[in-house]
Short mmCIF file of C-alpha atoms and ligand atoms in Angstrom, two decimals:
data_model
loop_
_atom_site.label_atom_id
_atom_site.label_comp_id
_atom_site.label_asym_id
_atom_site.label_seq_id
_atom_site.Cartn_x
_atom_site.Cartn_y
_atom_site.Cartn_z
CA UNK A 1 157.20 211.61 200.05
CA UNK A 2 160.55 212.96 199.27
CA UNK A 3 160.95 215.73 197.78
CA UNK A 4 164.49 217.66 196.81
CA UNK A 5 164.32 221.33 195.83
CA UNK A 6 167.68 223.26 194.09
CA UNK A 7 169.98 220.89 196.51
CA UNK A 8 173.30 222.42 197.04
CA UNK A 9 176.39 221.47 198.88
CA UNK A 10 179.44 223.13 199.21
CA UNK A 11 182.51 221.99 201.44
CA UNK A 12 184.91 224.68 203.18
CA UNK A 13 188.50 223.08 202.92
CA UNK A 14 190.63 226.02 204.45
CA UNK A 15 189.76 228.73 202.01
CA UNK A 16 188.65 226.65 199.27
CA UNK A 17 185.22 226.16 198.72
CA UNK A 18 184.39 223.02 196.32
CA UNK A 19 181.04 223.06 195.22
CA UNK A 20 179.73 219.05 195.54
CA UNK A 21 175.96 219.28 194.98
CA UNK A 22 174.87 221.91 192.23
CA UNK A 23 171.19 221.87 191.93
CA UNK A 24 169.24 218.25 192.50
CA UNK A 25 165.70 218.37 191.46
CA UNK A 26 164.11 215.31 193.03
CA UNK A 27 160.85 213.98 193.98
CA UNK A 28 160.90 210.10 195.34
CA UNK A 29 157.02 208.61 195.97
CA UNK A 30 156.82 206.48 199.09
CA UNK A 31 157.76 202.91 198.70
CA UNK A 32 159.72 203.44 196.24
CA UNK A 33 163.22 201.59 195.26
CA UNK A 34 165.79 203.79 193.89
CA UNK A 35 168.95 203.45 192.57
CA UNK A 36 171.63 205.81 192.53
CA UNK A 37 174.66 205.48 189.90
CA UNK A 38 177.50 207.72 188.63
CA UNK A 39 181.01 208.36 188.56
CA UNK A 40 183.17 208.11 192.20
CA UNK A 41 183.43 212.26 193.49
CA UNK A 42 180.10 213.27 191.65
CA UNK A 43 178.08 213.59 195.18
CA UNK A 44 176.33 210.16 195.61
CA UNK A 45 177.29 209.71 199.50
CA UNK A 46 176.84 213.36 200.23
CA UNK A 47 173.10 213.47 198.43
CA UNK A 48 172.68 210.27 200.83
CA UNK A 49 173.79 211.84 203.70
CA UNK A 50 171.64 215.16 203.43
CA UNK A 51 168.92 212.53 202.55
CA UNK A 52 169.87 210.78 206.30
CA UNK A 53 169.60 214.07 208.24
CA UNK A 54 173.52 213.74 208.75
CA UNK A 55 174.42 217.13 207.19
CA UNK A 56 172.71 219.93 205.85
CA UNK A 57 172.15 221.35 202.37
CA UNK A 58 174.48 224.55 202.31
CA UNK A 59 170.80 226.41 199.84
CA UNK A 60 167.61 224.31 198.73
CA UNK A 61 164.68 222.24 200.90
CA UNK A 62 164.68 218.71 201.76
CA UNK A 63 161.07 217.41 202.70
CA UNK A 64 160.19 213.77 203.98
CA UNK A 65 156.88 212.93 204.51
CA UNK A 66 156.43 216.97 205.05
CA UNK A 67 159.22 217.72 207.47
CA UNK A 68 161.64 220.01 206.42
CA UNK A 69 165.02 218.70 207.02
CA UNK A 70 166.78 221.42 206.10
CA UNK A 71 164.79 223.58 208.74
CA UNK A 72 165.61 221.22 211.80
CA UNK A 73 168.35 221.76 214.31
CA UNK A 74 170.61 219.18 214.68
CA UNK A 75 168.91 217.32 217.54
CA UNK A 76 165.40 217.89 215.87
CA UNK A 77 167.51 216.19 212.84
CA UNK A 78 169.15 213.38 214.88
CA UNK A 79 165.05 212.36 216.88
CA UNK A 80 163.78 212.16 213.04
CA UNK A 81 166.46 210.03 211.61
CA UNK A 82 166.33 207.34 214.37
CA UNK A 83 162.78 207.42 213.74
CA UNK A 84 162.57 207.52 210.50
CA UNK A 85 165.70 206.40 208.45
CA UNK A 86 168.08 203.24 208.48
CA UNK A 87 171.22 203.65 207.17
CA UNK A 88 173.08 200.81 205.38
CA UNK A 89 177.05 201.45 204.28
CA UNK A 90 179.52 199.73 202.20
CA UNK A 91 181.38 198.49 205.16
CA UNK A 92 178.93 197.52 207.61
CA UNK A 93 180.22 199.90 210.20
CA UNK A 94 179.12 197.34 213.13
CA UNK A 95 180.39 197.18 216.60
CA UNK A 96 182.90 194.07 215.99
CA UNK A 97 183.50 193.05 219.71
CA UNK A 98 179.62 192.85 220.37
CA UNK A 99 177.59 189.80 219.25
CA UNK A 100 174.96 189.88 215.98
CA UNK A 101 171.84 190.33 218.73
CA UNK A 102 173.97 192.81 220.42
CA UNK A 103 174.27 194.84 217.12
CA UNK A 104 170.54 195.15 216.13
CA UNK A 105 169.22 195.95 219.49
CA UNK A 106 171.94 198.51 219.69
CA UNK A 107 169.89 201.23 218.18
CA UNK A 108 166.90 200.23 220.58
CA UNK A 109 168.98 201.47 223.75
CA UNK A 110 169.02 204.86 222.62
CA UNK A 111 164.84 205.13 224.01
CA UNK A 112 165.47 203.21 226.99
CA UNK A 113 164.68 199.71 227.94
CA UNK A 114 164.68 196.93 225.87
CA UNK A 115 161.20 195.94 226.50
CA UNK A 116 160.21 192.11 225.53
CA UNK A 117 158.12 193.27 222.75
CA UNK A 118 161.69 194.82 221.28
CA UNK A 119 163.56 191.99 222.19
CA UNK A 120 161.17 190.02 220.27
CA UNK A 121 161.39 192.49 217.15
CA UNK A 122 164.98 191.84 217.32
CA UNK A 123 164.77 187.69 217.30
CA UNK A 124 162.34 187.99 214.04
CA UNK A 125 164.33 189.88 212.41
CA UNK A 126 167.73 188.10 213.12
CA UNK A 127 165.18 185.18 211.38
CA UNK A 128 164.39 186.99 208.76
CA UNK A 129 167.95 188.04 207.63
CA UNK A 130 168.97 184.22 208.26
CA UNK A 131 171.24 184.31 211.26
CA UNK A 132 169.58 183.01 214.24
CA UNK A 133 172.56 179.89 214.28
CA UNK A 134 174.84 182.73 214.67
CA UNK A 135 173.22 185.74 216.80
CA UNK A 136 175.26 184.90 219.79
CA UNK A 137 178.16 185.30 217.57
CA UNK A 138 180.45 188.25 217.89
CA UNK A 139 180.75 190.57 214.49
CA UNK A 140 184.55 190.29 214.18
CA UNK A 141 183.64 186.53 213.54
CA UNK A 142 181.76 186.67 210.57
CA UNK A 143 182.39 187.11 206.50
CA UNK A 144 181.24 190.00 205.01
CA UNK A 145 178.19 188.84 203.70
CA UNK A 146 177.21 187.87 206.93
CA UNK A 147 177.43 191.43 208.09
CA UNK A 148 175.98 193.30 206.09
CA UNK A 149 172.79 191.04 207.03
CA UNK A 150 173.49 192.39 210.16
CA UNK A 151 173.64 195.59 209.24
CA UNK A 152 170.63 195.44 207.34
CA UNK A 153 168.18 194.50 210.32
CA UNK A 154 169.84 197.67 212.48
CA UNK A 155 168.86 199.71 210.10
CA UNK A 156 165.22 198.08 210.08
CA UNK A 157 164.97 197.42 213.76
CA UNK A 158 162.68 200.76 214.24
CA UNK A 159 160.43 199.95 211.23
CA UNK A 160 161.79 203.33 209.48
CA UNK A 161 159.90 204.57 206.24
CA UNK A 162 163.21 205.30 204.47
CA UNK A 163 166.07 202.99 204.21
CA UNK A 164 169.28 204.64 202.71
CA UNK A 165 171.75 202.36 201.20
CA UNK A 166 175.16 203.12 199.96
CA UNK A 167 177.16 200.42 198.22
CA UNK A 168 175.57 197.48 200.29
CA UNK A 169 176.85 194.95 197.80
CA UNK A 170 180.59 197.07 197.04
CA UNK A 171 182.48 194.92 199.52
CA UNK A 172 181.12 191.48 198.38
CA UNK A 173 181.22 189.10 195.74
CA UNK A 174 178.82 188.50 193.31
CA UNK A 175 176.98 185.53 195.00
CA UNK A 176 176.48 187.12 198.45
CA UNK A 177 176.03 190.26 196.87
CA UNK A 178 172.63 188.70 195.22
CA UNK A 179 171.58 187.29 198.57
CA UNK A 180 171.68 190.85 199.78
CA UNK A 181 169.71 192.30 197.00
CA UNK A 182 167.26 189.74 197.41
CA UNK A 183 167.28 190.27 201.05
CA UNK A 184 166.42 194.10 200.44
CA UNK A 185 164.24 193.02 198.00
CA UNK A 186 162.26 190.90 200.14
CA UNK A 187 162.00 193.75 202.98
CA UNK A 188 160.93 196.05 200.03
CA UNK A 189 157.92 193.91 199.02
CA UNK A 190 157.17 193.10 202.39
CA UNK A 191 157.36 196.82 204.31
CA UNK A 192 157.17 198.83 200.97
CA UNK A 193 160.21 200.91 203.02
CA UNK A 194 161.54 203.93 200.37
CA UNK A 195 164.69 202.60 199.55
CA UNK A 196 167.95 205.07 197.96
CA UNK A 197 170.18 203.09 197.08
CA UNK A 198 173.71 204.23 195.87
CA UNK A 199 175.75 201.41 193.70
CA UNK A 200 178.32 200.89 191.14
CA UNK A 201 176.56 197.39 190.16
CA UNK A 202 174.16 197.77 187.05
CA UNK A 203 172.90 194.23 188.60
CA UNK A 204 172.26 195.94 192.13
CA UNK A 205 170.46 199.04 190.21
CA UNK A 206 168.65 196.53 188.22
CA UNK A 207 166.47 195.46 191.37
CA UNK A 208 164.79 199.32 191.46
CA UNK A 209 162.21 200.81 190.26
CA UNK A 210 163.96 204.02 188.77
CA UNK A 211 167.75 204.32 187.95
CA UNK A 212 169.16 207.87 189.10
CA UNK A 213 172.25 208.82 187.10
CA UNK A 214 174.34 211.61 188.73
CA UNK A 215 177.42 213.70 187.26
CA UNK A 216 179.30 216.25 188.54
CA UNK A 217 177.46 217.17 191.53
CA UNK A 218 174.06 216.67 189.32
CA UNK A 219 170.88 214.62 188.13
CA UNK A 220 172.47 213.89 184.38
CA UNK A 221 169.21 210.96 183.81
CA UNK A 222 166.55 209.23 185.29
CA UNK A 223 165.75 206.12 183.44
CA UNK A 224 163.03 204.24 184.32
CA UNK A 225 161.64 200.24 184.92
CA UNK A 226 158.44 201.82 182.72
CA UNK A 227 159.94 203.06 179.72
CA UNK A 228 160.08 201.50 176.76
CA UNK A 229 164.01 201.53 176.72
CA UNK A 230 164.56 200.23 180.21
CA UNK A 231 166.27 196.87 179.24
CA UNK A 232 168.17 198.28 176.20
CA UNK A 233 169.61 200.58 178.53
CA UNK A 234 170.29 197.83 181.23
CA UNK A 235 172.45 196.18 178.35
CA UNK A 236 173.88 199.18 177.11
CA UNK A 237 175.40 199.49 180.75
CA UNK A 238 176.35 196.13 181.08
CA UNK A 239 178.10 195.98 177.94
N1 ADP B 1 183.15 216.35 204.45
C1 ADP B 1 183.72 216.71 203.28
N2 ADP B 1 184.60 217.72 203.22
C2 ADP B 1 185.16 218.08 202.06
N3 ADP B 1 184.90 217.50 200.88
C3 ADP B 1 184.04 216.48 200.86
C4 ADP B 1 183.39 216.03 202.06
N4 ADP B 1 182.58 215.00 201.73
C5 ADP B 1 182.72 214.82 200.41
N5 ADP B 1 183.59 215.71 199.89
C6 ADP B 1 183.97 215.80 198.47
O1 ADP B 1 182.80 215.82 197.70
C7 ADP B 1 182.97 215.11 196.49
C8 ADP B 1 181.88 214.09 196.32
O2 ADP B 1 182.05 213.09 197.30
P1 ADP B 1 181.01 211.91 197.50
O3 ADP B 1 179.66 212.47 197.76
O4 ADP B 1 181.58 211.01 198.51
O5 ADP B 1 181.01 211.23 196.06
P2 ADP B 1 180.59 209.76 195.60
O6 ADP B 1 179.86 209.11 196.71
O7 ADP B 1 179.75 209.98 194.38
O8 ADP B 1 181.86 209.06 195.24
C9 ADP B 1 184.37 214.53 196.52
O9 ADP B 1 185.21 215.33 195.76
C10 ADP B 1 184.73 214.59 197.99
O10 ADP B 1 186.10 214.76 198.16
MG1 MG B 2 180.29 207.38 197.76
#
C-alpha cells in the first residue's frame, strides 16, 4: 500500500546542496508495523516526513494506497494527510495550555463542528489510551509518558490508515516507554493501522514486523520477524 520508488532528497543550504535521501527502494503492505533504525543524520525523519506528505521528494514516486504524493500540490498534500496519516514525534508537540480532551479533538476542528458522534470518538479513545481521570487536565501538567498517550490518540482521532511514528519512546524511560509500545501495539492489532516507526530502541523495533536499517541517506538491510535469523540478530543488536 506503500510503495517508494528511487526516493531522493536533497536540501539547498545557501549554495550547498547536501544530498539526504539517495535512492530508497520501498514497498510497505497495509497493516503493516515497521521499524526504522540507523545512525542519527542518515535520513530517518526526512524519509518520515516525505512519507507524511510534509515535504516532497526532490526525484522518485511516493504512492499510498495509489495516490501519488509526490504529484499533489501542497493543499492536495495537506486534505490527504489529515485524512489519512497521524503523526506521532519524540516530543509530543501538544498544545500545553489546552486540556488532554482539548488536544485530541484539536485535529477534528479543522472540518468543522464537533459533532456528538466526534465528541464521542474522542471520550473512547481518551479510554482507550488510559486517561479519562485526567482529560480535563491541561498538557503542561502531565509527565511525559502521559503525553505521548495523548499524542497518540490525535494522531488516531480520524481513524487514518497510516500512523507515522518517530522516536515515540526517545524521551521516556524504559517502563513508560513499554506502556507505549504496548499501547501502539494494541491499536495495531486492533485497527491493523500501517505503522513506520523510526527508533533508536532495538526493544521498540522488536514490536514490528520488519526492521528497516538505513545508512547514509539509504536502505543498508531489511531484516525480518520471518527469517530464520530474526532473534540472533535481535541479540546481536542488543549486545
Ligand atoms: N530542512 C532541512 N534543511 C537542511 N538540512 C536538513 C533538513 N532536514 C534535515 N536535514 C539534514 O539531513 C540529514 C538527515 O537528517 P534526518 O532525516 O533528521 O536524520 P535522522 O532522523 O536519521 O537523524 C542531516 O544531516 C540533517 O542536517
Ligand atoms: Mg530523526
Amino acid at each position: 500500500m506503500i510503495h517508494l520508488e528511487k526516493i531522493e532528497k536533497e536540501f539547498l543550504q545557501g549554495q550547498e546542496k547536501t544530498s539526504v535521501l539517495k535512492g530508497v527502494d520501498l514497498e510497505i503492505k497495509k497493516g503493516e508495523f515497521v521499524a526504522v533504525m540507523g545512525p542519527s543524520g542518515s535520513g530517518k525523519s526526512t524519509l518520515l516526513q516525505l512519507l507524511g506528505g510534509l515535504d516532497v521528494p526532490t526525484e522518485g514516486k511516493i504512492e499510498i494506497d495509489g495516490s501519488p504524493l509526490h504529484q499533489m500540490k501542497e493543499k492536495e498534500r495537506t486534505v490527504f494527510r489529515r485524512k489519512n496519516i497521524g503523526f506521532v514525534f519524540q516530543n509530543y508537540q501538544l498544545l500545553p495550555t489546552l486540556t488532554v480532551e482539548e488536544n485530541i479533538a484539536f485535529p477534528l476542528h479543522a472540518e468543522g463542528k464537533i459533532t456528538s458522534e466526534k465528541s464521542r470518538r474522542v471520550q473512547e479513545l481518551i479510554n482507550s489510551v488510559g486517561l479519562k481521570d485526567v482529560s480535563n487536565k491541561r498538557i503542561n501538567l502531565l509527565s511525559g509518558g502521559q503525553q505521548q498517550r495523548v499524542a497518540i490518540a490525535r494522531a488516531l482521532i480520524q481513524n487514518p490508515a497510516v500512523l507515522l511514528a518517530d522516536e515515540p519512546t526517545g524521551n521516556l524511560d524504559r517502563e513508560k516507554a513499554e506502556e507505549i509500545l504496548a499501547l501502539l501495539s494494541t491499536f495495531h492489532a486492533k485497527h491493523k493501522q500501517t505503522i513506520i516507526m523510526v527508533t533508536h530502541d532495538i526493544f521498540a523495533a522488536g514490536f514490528a514486523d520488519r526492521i528497516i536499517l538505513f545508512k547514509n541517506g539509504r536502505i543498508d538491510q531489511i531484516i525480518s520477524r520471518k527469517d530464520d535469523n530474526y532473534a540472533q540478530y535481535l541479540a546481536h543488536f542488543m549486545a
